[in-house]
Amino acid sequence: MRVRLKFSKHGPIRFIGHLDTLRYFQKAIARAKVPVKYSEGFHPHQLLSFAMPLSVGVESDGEYLDMELLSSVSFDDEKRFLDGIIKDLNDTMDEGIKILSAKVVPEGKKNAMASVSAASYQVWYKNHKVEDPDEFSEKIMEIINSNEPIIVTKKTKKSEKEIDLKPHILTFSCGVSTFDETMELRFDYFMMLSAGSENNIKPQLLMDAIHKRLGMDPEEYPIVIRRNDLFMTDDEGAIVPLINDLSE
Amino acid sequence: MGNKLALSDDILMRVEKPARYIGNERNATIKDLSSVKIRFAMCFPDVYEIGMSNIGIQILYEMMNRRPDVYCERVYSPWPDLDKIMRDENIPLFSLETQSPIKDFDFLGITLQYEMCYSNILQILDLSGIALRSSDRNEDDPIVMAGGACTYNPEPVAAFFDLIYIGEGETSFDPLFDIYNKMKEDGTYSRVAYLREASKVPGIYVPSLYDVTYNEDGTVKSFEPKYEDVPKTIRKQVITDLSNGPYPTKPIIPYIQVTQDRAVLEIQRGCIRGCRFCQAGMTYRPNREKDIETLKKQAIEILDNTGFDEISLSSLSSSDYEKLPEFLDFLIEECEKRHVNISLPSLRIDAFSLSVMSKVQDVKKSSITFAPEAGSQRLRDVINKGLTVEDIMNGSRQAFLGGWNKVKFYFMLGLPTETDEDVKAIPELSDSVAMLYYDTIPKEERHGRCNINISTSFFVPKPFTPFQWAGMFPPEEYLRKAHLLKDTMRAQLNQKSLSYQYHEADVTILEGVFARGDRKLSDAIEYAYKHGALFDAWSEFFSYERWLDAFEKCNISIPFYAYRERTVEEKLPWDFIDIGVSRRFLENEWKKATEERGITNNCRDKCSGCGCATYGGGVCFKERGVD
Ligand code: SF4
Ligand code: SF4
């Protein structure tokens, strides 16, 4: 049986990289005594897989992890069973990581990593330098809404290629909120971008392209990125959260 | 704790592995600063991943934090990338737990585990904004202290420390803290007054309270306390009842992968053997075992509290732990249930250890290890290594039959009395083990060739060993020996099954200078640091030339400190320390070795009266069979 967990990652722990987060979970799962399945052999490891790596320094409200449980595990009441796992894990979690929900993944469904097709982000400027938010927002949306492609060079480990970001911007909007600490005005972007193994578009790439278009020096406008959630495409082609409607 | 970090997000994103600096790990101690009287910064002067792997620090961290009035935090050496940023931007060195400046602490304790970390001591002080030399410090600077293996000859770094703790940390911190509290409370505290009081605590050495004079030839002439109430000798501290000592069963779990990325269980301290080159074998005397029930309990607690997927046993010579079979049976069963790996420290290869190893590791991938240290029986007797050719052959045969085909050998080059014949005996012995493989295992059952890996280090004479008087060789001579070994190996019948690695000679020479150095070395260490020495334990940062330059500028002669053989009449810089093992015992052992008068019994077979029985515990009080 496979169980999918959704968790958030905040605070100093955001500086822990992907592999270390995996190692962190392995220990937490062992401490919580979750009936997880292990691989065979001399160095058994838990059968876990993350949906998508999160860059070092980025906070998130929507990270996912699939874990394979022992085949002997059974339950009468799924909700109680999953709530128990969530509680046991959260009891042994450190500040910054919290399990938000859990769901049994039906047989035959793809694992979290193979499922991801989009990710949503919130982005803002660290040093709130936007003077006239309305005007600024208009300029940005013009770029997004025009028919002109946004061509960028995407570097992977192996190659460099030119791509148009436009088809990968699934949603995009701007807004104004306030900083938690200072209550000063903050300019926010909300976006959903293609994600997953095929087309993974990082918000930094889009923001760099926008800044370039507007002649803004990226050094002067450092951004903060928060991942909000991860999504998959369901059988009807609709984009739904990774832990939504797994059952049907 | 909140999210307030000492380093900004920008800096954390710029440095390699920011998690080295954020603290906040599981099981780290969090205390309210307003509720404590003493703040102690515990430092391992190397990068986080190395420092976090040290079990000694974790023991002391646990012990100190059990005191409600003390808050012990950790600090490690910032890696060169952050080191530069901190200097450029004037960021003071900070503790991991509260992320606050080290300069605000009452104590800064630095553990010295290897000589090559000496430049990092100065980095820690410098980045903290604390004067490098004890004599230049102010009233409100922390008391800077040292402890650890290197403090058995603290003289080369004595100038940098206000006090030095000789021996095991479990015993004397309480009095040190109590005196501190009392003096602070009744208003009598000053650095000078405190250090004077501290010097009367057992095991505490306050370098500034002693005068050293030298003979014309550079050797020590006298070493005397400046005042009558300051002790002439410092007695090593030992915890006699290890089972009831503090032990962290809730160790801090690093977020990032550290060198020792597993649960560690100390099963005993000290060694019953007395290999004559081995400092740990002498300084940790007497051998003390932890009670097996304590071990079982601690193993379970650690695994429950950490979720580590691996556990390793820590001790000098694990095979000598008396109830090892019983304990390993227990551990294997417990770990199998939990899918936890057991990493075994090198065990003496025999039927028992092979059967254990085949249960916990993949025989095809793993190797068996021997550390005969010397190639010939003659030289093994000189160094008092009780391992015989028969042991090696029998062990290897059983291992080959059990499916192993990889053997690792550890040897030393440059041991006292060593001849070229002894060097050649190394590849010859290795060849006969290879031969044994082909004789033992029929062709159709072999998985390819056997693989005999020889590795040598160069011998460094260490204080408080019977070889503390021995000479060392210049790098060229070490390299000649290494080449001789290699050439002889190439001439062996089974040379294709043999391979050989050796350590750098340069670092060895430096270790040799520091290991038996005196106070005059502190100038050279400071000079080298100020000219860029840092992370010398890392080959990518180590520069031999820089140290040669520092020695030249500060009039330090390598032949005098490293190559020279001492006479037993000479006053040694560390003679003021009493490790329990008497000088007479060491002298006898030295003579016995060089005169080739045979080996000395291990402590369990027979007590050789080294002097450590005065500690009143451990193997010295064991009932021995009459024979
Ligand atoms: S067996 Fe020999 S080398 Fe090993 S710790 Fe004991 S004394 Fe040292
Ligand atoms: S006094 Fe005897 S038994 Fe004790 S450590 Fe010394 S030699 Fe060994």
Tab-separated table of C-alpha atoms in Angstrom, chain B residues 233-609:
chain	number	residue	atom	x	y	z
B	233	THR	CA	52.483	17.961	38.257
B	234	ILE	CA	49.093	17.641	36.647
B	235	ARG	CA	47.373	14.338	37.041
B	236	LYS	CA	45.315	12.983	34.168
B	237	GLN	CA	41.625	12.690	35.024
B	238	VAL	CA	39.812	9.419	34.537
B	239	ILE	CA	36.234	8.344	35.059
B	240	THR	CA	36.428	4.979	36.754
B	241	ASP	CA	32.813	3.902	36.443
B	242	LEU	CA	32.091	4.255	32.762
B	243	SER	CA	28.732	2.483	32.965
B	244	ASN	CA	27.289	5.166	35.163
B	245	GLY	CA	28.914	8.087	33.411
B	246	PRO	CA	26.977	10.519	31.245
B	247	TYR	CA	26.254	9.229	27.775
B	248	PRO	CA	24.105	10.918	25.131
B	249	THR	CA	21.299	8.524	24.264
B	250	LYS	CA	19.590	11.486	22.632
B	251	PRO	CA	22.465	12.674	20.482
B	252	ILE	CA	22.071	15.624	18.173
B	253	ILE	CA	21.003	14.513	14.705
B	254	PRO	CA	22.664	16.584	12.005
B	255	TYR	CA	20.559	17.608	9.035
B	256	ILE	CA	23.396	17.089	6.621
B	257	GLN	CA	25.472	14.014	6.157
B	258	VAL	CA	28.391	14.085	8.534
B	259	THR	CA	31.456	11.872	8.590
B	260	GLN	CA	30.114	9.645	11.316
B	261	ASP	CA	26.524	9.579	10.079
B	262	ARG	CA	25.242	6.973	12.450
B	263	ALA	CA	24.469	6.190	16.050
B	264	VAL	CA	27.644	5.675	18.026
B	265	LEU	CA	27.887	3.526	21.106
B	266	GLU	CA	31.048	3.611	23.165
B	267	ILE	CA	31.537	0.125	24.583
B	268	GLN	CA	34.748	0.596	26.519
B	269	ARG	CA	37.515	3.085	27.036
B	270	GLY	CA	41.201	2.331	26.935
B	271	CYS	CA	42.937	-0.733	25.623
B	272	ILE	CA	44.354	-3.767	27.375
B	273	ARG	CA	47.237	-3.976	24.914
B	274	GLY	CA	50.336	-1.924	25.081
B	275	CYS	CA	51.574	-1.442	21.545
B	276	ARG	CA	54.633	0.674	22.095
B	277	PHE	CA	53.931	3.254	19.416
B	278	CYS	CA	50.327	3.813	20.448
B	279	GLN	CA	49.484	6.916	22.406
B	280	ALA	CA	45.806	6.146	22.926
B	281	GLY	CA	46.784	2.752	24.330
B	282	MET	CA	48.722	4.524	27.104
B	283	THR	CA	46.794	7.724	27.712
B	284	TYR	CA	43.420	6.007	28.040
B	285	ARG	CA	44.684	3.508	30.575
B	286	PRO	CA	43.310	1.735	32.454
B	287	ASN	CA	40.962	-0.152	30.204
B	288	ARG	CA	37.379	0.162	31.457
B	289	GLU	CA	34.466	-1.732	30.013
B	290	LYS	CA	30.897	-0.602	30.063
B	291	ASP	CA	28.563	-3.058	31.644
B	292	ILE	CA	26.675	-5.077	29.013
B	293	GLU	CA	23.218	-4.301	30.393
B	294	THR	CA	24.025	-0.596	30.167
B	295	LEU	CA	25.092	-1.061	26.570
B	296	LYS	CA	21.901	-2.872	25.631
B	297	LYS	CA	19.809	-0.182	27.211
B	298	GLN	CA	21.763	2.627	25.579
B	299	ALA	CA	21.654	0.999	22.144
B	300	ILE	CA	17.865	0.786	22.234
B	301	GLU	CA	17.468	4.305	23.536
B	302	ILE	CA	19.736	5.786	20.896
B	303	LEU	CA	17.976	4.011	18.056
B	304	ASP	CA	14.547	4.987	19.399
B	305	ASN	CA	15.557	8.588	19.880
B	306	THR	CA	17.320	9.127	16.584
B	307	GLY	CA	15.934	6.852	13.894
B	308	PHE	CA	19.475	6.379	12.567
B	309	ASP	CA	19.687	3.550	10.053
B	310	GLU	CA	23.132	2.536	11.212
B	311	ILE	CA	24.917	2.010	14.505
B	312	SER	CA	28.588	1.607	15.132
B	313	LEU	CA	30.536	0.608	18.204
B	314	SER	CA	33.271	2.833	19.423
B	315	SER	CA	36.322	1.590	21.263
B	316	LEU	CA	40.028	1.170	20.722
B	317	SER	CA	40.193	-2.577	20.291
B	318	SER	CA	36.641	-3.857	20.142
B	319	SER	CA	37.508	-7.536	20.003
B	320	ASP	CA	38.829	-7.222	23.530
B	321	TYR	CA	35.452	-6.285	24.964
B	322	GLU	CA	34.842	-9.365	27.053
B	323	LYS	CA	31.179	-9.940	26.363
B	324	LEU	CA	31.333	-8.933	22.721
B	325	PRO	CA	29.698	-12.145	21.398
B	326	GLU	CA	26.745	-11.779	23.735
B	327	PHE	CA	26.377	-8.101	22.950
B	328	LEU	CA	26.619	-8.540	19.209
B	329	ASP	CA	24.017	-11.329	19.285
B	330	PHE	CA	21.699	-8.907	20.990
B	331	LEU	CA	22.514	-6.053	18.673
B	332	ILE	CA	22.142	-8.072	15.477
B	333	GLU	CA	18.725	-9.272	16.541
B	334	GLU	CA	17.581	-5.805	17.596
B	335	CYS	CA	18.883	-4.159	14.455
B	336	GLU	CA	17.378	-6.709	12.132
B	337	LYS	CA	13.948	-5.868	13.488
B	338	ARG	CA	14.567	-2.204	12.821
B	339	HIS	CA	16.356	-2.539	9.477
B	340	VAL	CA	19.358	-0.876	11.040
B	341	ASN	CA	22.838	-1.611	9.699
B	342	ILE	CA	25.663	-2.405	12.057
B	343	SER	CA	29.024	-1.046	11.134
B	344	LEU	CA	31.668	-3.035	12.893
B	345	PRO	CA	34.904	-1.434	13.917
B	346	SER	CA	37.836	-3.529	12.762
B	347	LEU	CA	37.702	-6.728	14.710
B	348	ARG	CA	40.485	-9.221	15.127
B	349	ILE	CA	39.880	-11.691	12.321
B	350	ASP	CA	38.920	-15.086	13.678
B	351	ALA	CA	36.044	-17.548	13.393
B	352	PHE	CA	33.818	-15.485	15.632
B	353	SER	CA	34.333	-12.147	13.954
B	354	LEU	CA	33.972	-13.667	10.501
B	355	SER	CA	30.659	-15.218	11.423
B	356	VAL	CA	29.441	-11.876	12.762
B	357	MET	CA	30.690	-10.014	9.728
B	358	SER	CA	28.976	-12.392	7.340
B	359	LYS	CA	25.715	-11.585	9.078
B	360	VAL	CA	25.977	-7.824	8.790
B	361	GLN	CA	27.823	-7.147	5.572
B	362	ASP	CA	27.945	-8.338	2.019
B	363	VAL	CA	30.912	-10.683	2.006
B	364	LYS	CA	31.554	-10.165	-1.694
B	365	LYS	CA	31.856	-6.430	-1.309
B	366	SER	CA	33.584	-6.156	2.029
B	367	SER	CA	37.124	-6.813	3.041
B	368	ILE	CA	38.879	-8.138	6.091
B	369	THR	CA	41.427	-5.974	7.828
B	370	PHE	CA	44.661	-6.693	9.617
B	371	ALA	CA	46.843	-4.107	11.275
B	372	PRO	CA	50.121	-5.926	11.942
B	373	GLU	CA	51.860	-2.522	11.730
B	374	ALA	CA	55.186	-4.232	11.024
B	375	GLY	CA	56.085	-6.797	8.392
B	376	SER	CA	58.476	-9.024	10.326
B	377	GLN	CA	57.930	-10.908	13.557
B	378	ARG	CA	61.090	-9.331	14.951
B	379	LEU	CA	59.748	-5.824	14.478
B	380	ARG	CA	56.265	-6.776	15.648
B	381	ASP	CA	57.898	-7.927	18.893
B	382	VAL	CA	59.753	-4.622	19.127
B	383	ILE	CA	56.507	-2.698	18.909
B	384	ASN	CA	54.718	-5.201	21.157
B	385	LYS	CA	52.091	-6.042	18.611
B	386	GLY	CA	50.873	-9.467	19.589
B	387	LEU	CA	49.718	-10.426	16.117
B	388	THR	CA	51.576	-13.426	14.632
B	389	VAL	CA	51.913	-14.774	11.102
B	390	GLU	CA	49.816	-17.749	12.216
B	391	ASP	CA	47.034	-15.383	13.313
B	392	ILE	CA	47.112	-13.670	9.954
B	393	MET	CA	47.266	-16.910	7.993
B	394	ASN	CA	44.553	-18.652	9.973
B	395	GLY	CA	42.296	-15.638	9.838
B	396	SER	CA	42.833	-15.209	6.122
B	397	ARG	CA	42.246	-18.871	5.379
B	398	GLN	CA	38.934	-18.841	7.215
B	399	ALA	CA	37.949	-15.605	5.506
B	400	PHE	CA	38.768	-16.985	2.066
B	401	LEU	CA	36.742	-20.095	2.801
B	402	GLY	CA	33.916	-17.860	3.960
B	403	GLY	CA	33.832	-16.095	0.611
B	404	TRP	CA	35.999	-13.039	1.174
B	405	ASN	CA	38.681	-12.205	-1.290
B	406	LYS	CA	39.712	-8.724	-0.239
B	407	VAL	CA	42.258	-8.133	2.498
B	408	LYS	CA	43.443	-4.786	3.826
B	409	PHE	CA	46.755	-4.501	5.616
B	410	TYR	CA	47.913	-1.551	7.681
B	411	PHE	CA	51.598	-1.055	8.382
B	412	MET	CA	53.892	1.658	9.622
B	413	LEU	CA	57.184	2.633	8.109
B	414	GLY	CA	60.029	4.154	10.053
B	415	LEU	CA	59.535	2.301	13.338
B	416	PRO	CA	62.501	2.185	15.721
B	417	THR	CA	65.109	-0.459	14.780
B	418	GLU	CA	63.516	-0.954	11.368
B	419	THR	CA	65.833	-2.292	8.656
B	420	ASP	CA	65.295	-2.718	4.938
B	421	GLU	CA	64.618	-6.383	5.632
B	422	ASP	CA	61.644	-5.398	7.796
B	423	VAL	CA	60.309	-3.186	5.039
B	424	LYS	CA	60.625	-5.954	2.488
B	425	ALA	CA	58.854	-8.333	4.827
B	426	ILE	CA	55.670	-6.303	4.280
B	427	PRO	CA	55.082	-7.216	0.625
B	428	GLU	CA	56.446	-10.685	1.301
B	429	LEU	CA	53.864	-11.300	3.992
B	430	SER	CA	51.181	-9.894	1.713
B	431	ASP	CA	52.314	-12.155	-1.070
B	432	SER	CA	52.099	-15.222	1.117
B	433	VAL	CA	48.511	-14.293	1.962
B	434	ALA	CA	47.740	-14.022	-1.748
B	435	MET	CA	49.403	-17.370	-2.258
B	436	LEU	CA	47.260	-18.820	0.490
B	437	TYR	CA	44.166	-17.655	-1.353
B	438	TYR	CA	45.107	-19.464	-4.533
B	439	ASP	CA	46.114	-22.563	-2.564
B	440	THR	CA	42.920	-22.574	-0.521
B	441	ILE	CA	40.255	-21.737	-3.046
B	442	PRO	CA	39.970	-23.972	-6.085
B	443	LYS	CA	39.926	-22.150	-9.385
B	444	GLU	CA	36.274	-22.785	-10.148
B	445	GLU	CA	35.177	-21.305	-6.825
B	446	ARG	CA	37.098	-18.033	-7.096
B	447	HIS	CA	35.421	-14.777	-7.892
B	448	GLY	CA	38.338	-13.418	-9.805
B	449	ARG	CA	41.639	-12.545	-8.232
B	450	CYS	CA	42.126	-11.907	-4.575
B	451	ASN	CA	42.856	-8.371	-3.665
B	452	ILE	CA	45.480	-7.569	-1.065
B	453	ASN	CA	45.706	-3.905	-0.278
B	454	ILE	CA	48.724	-2.656	1.647
B	455	SER	CA	48.613	0.732	3.195
B	456	THR	CA	51.371	2.380	5.185
B	457	SER	CA	51.623	5.433	7.327
B	458	PHE	CA	54.849	6.914	8.587
B	459	PHE	CA	55.577	6.430	12.248
B	460	VAL	CA	55.322	9.516	14.473
B	461	PRO	CA	56.753	9.210	17.997
B	462	LYS	CA	54.139	10.399	20.479
B	463	PRO	CA	54.429	11.625	24.051
B	464	PHE	CA	53.663	9.101	26.763
B	465	THR	CA	54.506	6.112	24.661
B	466	PRO	CA	57.571	3.918	25.106
B	467	PHE	CA	58.704	5.367	21.778
B	468	GLN	CA	58.541	8.971	22.940
B	469	TRP	CA	62.336	9.067	22.837
B	470	ALA	CA	62.640	7.668	19.315
B	471	GLY	CA	63.895	9.538	16.288
B	472	MET	CA	62.034	10.131	13.064
B	473	PHE	CA	63.285	10.104	9.516
B	474	PRO	CA	63.401	12.970	7.062
B	475	PRO	CA	60.794	12.808	4.272
B	476	GLU	CA	63.334	11.514	1.729
B	477	GLU	CA	64.080	8.510	3.895
B	478	TYR	CA	60.401	7.762	4.387
B	479	LEU	CA	59.843	7.929	0.675
B	480	ARG	CA	62.845	5.686	0.049
B	481	LYS	CA	61.271	3.103	2.340
B	482	ALA	CA	57.970	3.423	0.548
B	483	HIS	CA	59.662	2.907	-2.802
B	484	LEU	CA	61.595	-0.053	-1.488
B	485	LEU	CA	58.306	-1.552	-0.404
B	486	LYS	CA	56.782	-0.910	-3.782
B	487	ASP	CA	59.703	-2.334	-5.718
B	488	THR	CA	59.751	-5.439	-3.563
B	489	MET	CA	56.048	-5.834	-4.080
B	490	ARG	CA	56.513	-5.701	-7.839
B	491	ALA	CA	58.962	-8.580	-7.590
B	492	GLN	CA	56.481	-10.866	-5.853
B	493	LEU	CA	54.937	-13.864	-7.521
B	494	ASN	CA	51.383	-12.648	-6.974
B	495	GLN	CA	52.160	-8.996	-7.510
B	496	LYS	CA	49.040	-8.602	-9.628
B	497	SER	CA	46.955	-9.319	-6.541
B	498	LEU	CA	48.759	-6.713	-4.454
B	499	SER	CA	48.309	-2.989	-4.326
B	500	TYR	CA	49.944	-0.327	-2.200
B	501	GLN	CA	49.142	3.147	-0.912
B	502	TYR	CA	51.153	5.379	1.366
B	503	HIS	CA	50.498	8.636	3.182
B	504	GLU	CA	52.190	11.938	2.488
B	505	ALA	CA	55.479	12.335	4.280
B	506	ASP	CA	55.243	16.140	4.674
B	507	VAL	CA	52.268	16.125	6.993
B	508	THR	CA	53.896	13.388	9.040
B	509	ILE	CA	56.959	15.525	9.654
B	510	LEU	CA	54.812	18.405	10.869
B	511	GLU	CA	52.888	16.096	13.146
B	512	GLY	CA	56.218	14.909	14.456
B	513	VAL	CA	57.320	18.459	15.252
B	514	PHE	CA	54.071	19.384	17.002
B	515	ALA	CA	53.658	16.098	18.842
B	516	ARG	CA	56.901	16.557	20.775
B	517	GLY	CA	57.195	20.309	20.566
B	518	ASP	CA	57.611	22.824	23.346
B	519	ARG	CA	56.382	26.349	24.007
B	520	LYS	CA	58.702	27.820	21.405
B	521	LEU	CA	56.416	26.470	18.682
B	522	SER	CA	53.563	28.845	19.417
B	523	ASP	CA	55.340	31.653	17.527
B	524	ALA	CA	55.593	29.492	14.429
B	525	ILE	CA	51.927	28.470	14.646
B	526	GLU	CA	50.890	32.096	14.920
B	527	TYR	CA	53.195	33.068	12.068
B	528	ALA	CA	51.851	30.323	9.801
B	529	TYR	CA	48.268	31.259	10.646
B	530	LYS	CA	48.900	34.891	9.877
B	531	HIS	CA	50.358	33.843	6.563
B	532	GLY	CA	47.370	31.845	5.535
B	533	ALA	CA	47.553	28.458	7.276
B	534	LEU	CA	44.059	27.131	7.864
B	535	PHE	CA	42.427	23.716	7.581
B	536	ASP	CA	45.836	22.061	7.436
B	537	ALA	CA	44.171	18.694	7.938
B	538	TRP	CA	42.717	19.136	4.438
B	539	SER	CA	45.237	18.381	1.723
B	540	GLU	CA	43.705	21.007	-0.571
B	541	PHE	CA	44.591	23.731	1.920
B	542	PHE	CA	47.776	22.358	3.405
B	543	SER	CA	51.033	23.929	2.350
B	544	TYR	CA	54.282	22.402	3.567
B	545	GLU	CA	56.243	25.366	2.257
B	546	ARG	CA	54.213	27.752	4.385
B	547	TRP	CA	55.136	25.803	7.494
B	548	LEU	CA	58.772	25.509	6.492
B	549	ASP	CA	58.813	29.255	6.089
B	550	ALA	CA	57.205	29.749	9.490
B	551	PHE	CA	59.733	27.420	11.140
B	552	GLU	CA	62.589	29.250	9.531
B	553	LYS	CA	61.333	32.685	10.567
B	554	CYS	CA	60.740	31.499	14.125
B	555	ASN	CA	63.953	29.507	14.484
B	556	ILE	CA	62.311	26.128	14.737
B	557	SER	CA	64.578	23.287	13.745
B	558	ILE	CA	62.812	20.233	12.333
B	559	PRO	CA	65.747	17.907	13.061
B	560	PHE	CA	65.753	19.063	16.687
B	561	TYR	CA	62.047	18.413	17.263
B	562	ALA	CA	61.342	15.541	14.916
B	563	TYR	CA	64.391	13.576	13.845
B	564	ARG	CA	66.412	13.641	17.035
B	565	GLU	CA	66.414	10.617	19.329
B	566	ARG	CA	66.165	11.737	22.964
B	567	THR	CA	68.036	10.202	25.860
B	568	VAL	CA	65.986	9.038	28.806
B	569	GLU	CA	67.825	11.600	30.918
B	570	GLU	CA	66.357	14.486	28.946
B	571	LYS	CA	63.602	16.529	30.535
B	572	LEU	CA	60.686	16.293	28.141
B	573	PRO	CA	58.289	19.214	27.685
B	574	TRP	CA	55.341	17.077	28.837
B	575	ASP	CA	57.014	15.482	31.842
B	576	PHE	CA	54.932	17.611	34.204
B	577	ILE	CA	51.848	15.615	33.263
B	578	ASP	CA	51.130	12.410	35.142
B	579	ILE	CA	49.017	10.072	33.021
B	580	GLY	CA	49.146	7.314	35.580
B	581	VAL	CA	51.599	5.297	33.528
B	582	SER	CA	54.936	5.885	35.201
B	583	ARG	CA	57.971	7.218	33.389
B	584	ARG	CA	59.871	4.244	34.712
B	585	PHE	CA	57.471	1.861	33.001
B	586	LEU	CA	57.845	3.730	29.722
B	587	GLU	CA	61.650	3.737	30.009
B	588	ASN	CA	61.650	0.017	30.654
B	589	GLU	CA	59.438	-0.614	27.686
B	590	TRP	CA	61.701	1.513	25.502
B	591	LYS	CA	64.760	-0.416	26.597
B	592	LYS	CA	63.012	-3.727	26.265
B	593	ALA	CA	62.031	-2.797	22.726
B	594	THR	CA	65.397	-1.587	21.510
B	595	GLU	CA	67.256	-4.391	23.221
B	596	GLU	CA	64.760	-6.813	21.710
B	597	ARG	CA	63.901	-8.417	24.986
B	598	GLY	CA	60.439	-9.532	23.890
B	599	ILE	CA	56.900	-8.523	24.462
B	600	THR	CA	54.942	-7.320	27.465
B	601	ASN	CA	51.714	-8.975	28.529
B	602	ASN	CA	48.380	-7.414	27.925
B	603	CYS	CA	46.592	-6.142	31.020
B	604	ARG	CA	44.074	-8.911	31.092
B	605	ASP	CA	46.622	-11.709	31.076
B	606	LYS	CA	48.919	-10.110	33.579
B	607	CYS	CA	49.373	-6.689	35.130
B	608	SER	CA	52.730	-5.195	34.263
B	609	GLY	CA	52.527	-2.583	36.969
